[in-house]
Amino acid sequence: MLDLYKIMGVYHAFKFRQRMSDEKKNWTGNIQLGAKTDLNVVLNQLCKAFNSCPFFKHSGMIMRVVDGHIEGYVEMQPDLIGNLAFQVLHGGVAATLLDSIGGIVAMEHLYRRSTPETLPETIKQVTRLATVDMRVDYLAPGRGKYFIARAEVLRLGRKGCTMRMTMVNDEDKAIAAGIASYAY
């Protein structure tokens, strides 16, 4: 029986690696090396990759391109309420949306500064990008029909970046703000 478990473990590890390889293609599938690539194609591909994440699907979060830039969006739902007495958005949802928008906008800016010669390295950076540190300030209770998150680059270096993120509600009231560092 032990041998069967070992075989199944190897099989599942293989399938996991194969799935991760397929996921990596989602991040870079429409990019042709050495060719002039329309940035909107790249941005939409990044959004598609984020939106295919099971957690994003479960929570209703989406990334979208608006006016040539990526923003995060989530509608208020009963499942996302963090305080039943006050009926406000859970702070973890706000933090997740801020972290995600910081990461995807960092990826956007890596592609923006890329050239055809540096594109292979940029793709590696994008696929390795990970949150190193994040701080969130909750500015107001999370009330609203929907919430939008945006991010801006504070510093974009060779091995990492620092981003500033904000989240507003449907009335454009600031709900949360954050600063995060990402390594790639």
Short mmCIF file of C-alpha atoms in Angstrom, two decimals:
data_model
loop_
_atom_site.label_atom_id
_atom_site.label_comp_id
_atom_site.label_asym_id
_atom_site.label_seq_id
_atom_site.Cartn_x
_atom_site.Cartn_y
_atom_site.Cartn_z
CA MET A 1 0.00 0.00 0.00
CA LEU A 2 2.89 2.34 0.76
CA ASP A 3 4.12 2.08 -2.81
CA LEU A 4 0.68 3.12 -4.07
CA TYR A 5 0.81 6.24 -1.84
CA LYS A 6 4.27 7.08 -3.18
CA ILE A 7 3.05 6.64 -6.75
CA MET A 8 -0.04 8.79 -6.08
CA GLY A 9 2.14 11.42 -4.40
CA VAL A 10 4.43 11.59 -7.42
CA TYR A 11 1.41 11.72 -9.73
CA HIS A 12 -0.18 14.60 -7.77
CA ALA A 13 3.14 16.47 -7.62
CA PHE A 14 3.47 16.07 -11.40
CA LYS A 15 -0.10 17.31 -11.98
CA PHE A 16 0.50 20.25 -9.62
CA ARG A 17 3.67 21.26 -11.50
CA GLN A 18 1.85 20.87 -14.81
CA ARG A 19 -1.03 23.05 -13.55
CA MET A 20 1.44 25.68 -12.30
CA SER A 21 3.16 25.63 -15.69
CA ASP A 22 -0.21 26.17 -17.37
CA GLU A 23 -0.94 29.04 -14.93
CA LYS A 24 2.41 30.64 -15.83
CA LYS A 25 1.30 30.61 -19.47
CA ASN A 26 -1.76 32.64 -18.42
CA TRP A 27 0.61 35.43 -17.35
CA THR A 28 2.60 35.46 -20.56
CA GLY A 29 0.53 33.64 -23.18
CA ASN A 30 -0.19 36.61 -25.47
CA ILE A 31 3.30 38.09 -25.37
CA GLN A 32 5.48 37.49 -28.39
CA LEU A 33 9.15 37.90 -27.64
CA GLY A 34 10.89 40.50 -29.71
CA ALA A 35 7.66 41.82 -31.21
CA LYS A 36 6.07 45.16 -30.44
CA THR A 37 3.23 44.17 -28.16
CA ASP A 38 0.13 46.25 -27.53
CA LEU A 39 0.23 47.11 -23.81
CA ASN A 40 -3.55 46.75 -23.52
CA VAL A 41 -3.21 43.10 -24.59
CA VAL A 42 -0.67 42.57 -21.80
CA LEU A 43 -2.81 44.39 -19.21
CA ASN A 44 -5.91 42.40 -20.15
CA GLN A 45 -3.89 39.18 -19.98
CA LEU A 46 -2.70 40.08 -16.46
CA CYS A 47 -6.29 40.79 -15.41
CA LYS A 48 -7.43 37.50 -16.92
CA ALA A 49 -4.75 35.62 -14.95
CA PHE A 50 -5.70 37.29 -11.66
CA ASN A 51 -9.42 36.83 -12.30
CA SER A 52 -8.94 33.10 -12.88
CA CYS A 53 -7.65 32.70 -9.30
CA PRO A 54 -10.12 30.56 -7.28
CA PHE A 55 -10.08 32.99 -4.34
CA PHE A 56 -10.93 35.92 -6.62
CA LYS A 57 -13.82 33.94 -8.11
CA HIS A 58 -15.04 32.96 -4.64
CA SER A 59 -14.96 36.52 -3.28
CA GLY A 60 -16.20 38.24 -6.44
CA MET A 61 -13.05 40.38 -6.81
CA ILE A 62 -12.03 41.32 -10.33
CA MET A 63 -9.17 43.19 -11.93
CA ARG A 64 -10.00 45.28 -14.98
CA VAL A 65 -8.41 47.78 -17.34
CA VAL A 66 -9.89 51.29 -17.09
CA ASP A 67 -8.45 54.18 -19.11
CA GLY A 68 -5.26 52.23 -19.83
CA HIS A 69 -4.59 51.31 -16.18
CA ILE A 70 -5.56 48.36 -14.01
CA GLU A 71 -7.94 48.74 -11.08
CA GLY A 72 -9.45 46.26 -8.64
CA TYR A 73 -13.19 45.98 -8.06
CA VAL A 74 -15.42 44.12 -5.61
CA GLU A 75 -19.14 44.45 -4.95
CA MET A 76 -20.45 44.33 -1.40
CA GLN A 77 -21.94 40.90 -0.74
CA PRO A 78 -23.34 39.30 2.43
CA ASP A 79 -20.44 36.81 2.43
CA LEU A 80 -17.91 39.67 2.66
CA ILE A 81 -19.37 41.33 5.76
CA GLY A 82 -16.91 41.42 8.62
CA ASN A 83 -19.07 43.02 11.31
CA LEU A 84 -22.70 41.89 11.40
CA ALA A 85 -23.77 44.68 13.76
CA PHE A 86 -22.48 47.42 11.44
CA GLN A 87 -22.77 45.56 8.10
CA VAL A 88 -19.32 46.64 6.88
CA LEU A 89 -16.77 45.01 4.60
CA HIS A 90 -14.34 42.64 6.32
CA GLY A 91 -10.88 44.20 6.73
CA GLY A 92 -9.28 41.10 5.22
CA VAL A 93 -11.17 41.68 1.97
CA ALA A 94 -9.86 45.25 1.85
CA ALA A 95 -6.31 44.07 2.60
CA THR A 96 -6.51 41.35 -0.06
CA LEU A 97 -7.78 43.78 -2.68
CA LEU A 98 -5.03 46.29 -1.79
CA ASP A 99 -2.31 43.63 -1.89
CA SER A 100 -3.57 42.30 -5.20
CA ILE A 101 -3.85 45.69 -6.88
CA GLY A 102 -0.36 46.60 -5.66
CA GLY A 103 1.06 43.43 -7.17
CA ILE A 104 -0.71 43.60 -10.52
CA VAL A 105 0.09 47.31 -11.00
CA ALA A 106 3.74 46.53 -10.19
CA MET A 107 3.58 43.92 -12.96
CA GLU A 108 1.99 46.51 -15.26
CA HIS A 109 4.86 48.93 -14.67
CA LEU A 110 7.48 46.23 -15.19
CA TYR A 111 5.95 45.62 -18.62
CA ARG A 112 5.72 49.38 -19.31
CA ARG A 113 9.47 49.85 -18.79
CA SER A 114 10.34 46.67 -20.70
CA THR A 115 11.86 46.68 -24.18
CA PRO A 116 11.88 43.81 -26.69
CA GLU A 117 15.44 43.03 -25.55
CA THR A 118 14.54 42.92 -21.84
CA LEU A 119 11.15 41.22 -22.23
CA PRO A 120 12.37 37.68 -21.34
CA GLU A 121 13.77 38.99 -18.02
CA THR A 122 10.61 41.04 -17.41
CA ILE A 123 8.48 37.91 -17.82
CA LYS A 124 10.65 36.15 -15.22
CA GLN A 125 10.25 39.10 -12.84
CA VAL A 126 6.48 39.15 -13.28
CA THR A 127 6.12 35.43 -12.62
CA ARG A 128 8.33 35.67 -9.48
CA LEU A 129 6.71 38.80 -8.01
CA ALA A 130 5.71 38.28 -4.36
CA THR A 131 4.65 40.47 -1.45
CA VAL A 132 7.44 41.07 1.05
CA ASP A 133 5.75 43.53 3.41
CA MET A 134 2.45 45.40 3.58
CA ARG A 135 0.85 47.93 5.87
CA VAL A 136 -2.85 48.80 5.71
CA ASP A 137 -4.56 51.79 7.29
CA TYR A 138 -8.34 51.47 7.62
CA LEU A 139 -9.63 54.99 7.15
CA ALA A 140 -13.41 54.50 7.37
CA PRO A 141 -15.91 51.67 7.85
CA GLY A 142 -16.29 49.60 4.68
CA ARG A 143 -19.77 50.73 3.68
CA GLY A 144 -20.81 50.93 0.05
CA LYS A 145 -22.34 49.12 -2.88
CA TYR A 146 -18.91 48.43 -4.36
CA PHE A 147 -15.24 49.20 -3.78
CA ILE A 148 -12.47 50.19 -6.20
CA ALA A 149 -8.74 49.86 -5.53
CA ARG A 150 -5.94 51.62 -7.38
CA ALA A 151 -2.18 51.65 -6.98
CA GLU A 152 0.78 53.80 -7.88
CA VAL A 153 4.50 53.13 -7.95
CA LEU A 154 6.62 54.81 -5.30
CA ARG A 155 9.81 53.06 -6.43
CA LEU A 156 10.46 50.48 -9.13
CA GLY A 157 13.91 48.94 -8.77
CA ARG A 158 15.83 46.05 -10.33
CA LYS A 159 14.88 43.47 -7.69
CA GLY A 160 11.80 44.93 -6.04
CA CYS A 161 9.35 47.79 -5.80
CA THR A 162 7.27 49.79 -3.35
CA MET A 163 3.64 50.59 -4.12
CA ARG A 164 0.98 52.86 -2.60
CA MET A 165 -2.58 51.55 -2.81
CA THR A 166 -5.96 53.13 -2.05
CA MET A 167 -9.48 51.73 -1.87
CA VAL A 168 -12.62 53.87 -2.20
CA ASN A 169 -16.31 53.05 -2.09
CA ASP A 170 -19.04 53.85 -4.62
CA GLU A 171 -19.23 57.41 -3.26
CA ASP A 172 -15.46 57.87 -3.79
CA LYS A 173 -14.90 57.92 -0.02
CA ALA A 174 -11.49 56.59 1.06
CA ILE A 175 -11.97 53.32 2.95
CA ALA A 176 -8.41 51.98 3.21
CA ALA A 177 -4.87 52.82 2.13
CA GLY A 178 -1.75 50.75 2.09
CA ILE A 179 1.93 50.63 1.25
CA ALA A 180 3.56 47.38 0.18
CA SER A 181 6.93 46.09 -0.94
CA TYR A 182 7.22 43.38 -3.57
CA ALA A 183 10.25 41.34 -4.61
CA TYR A 184 10.81 39.86 -8.07
#
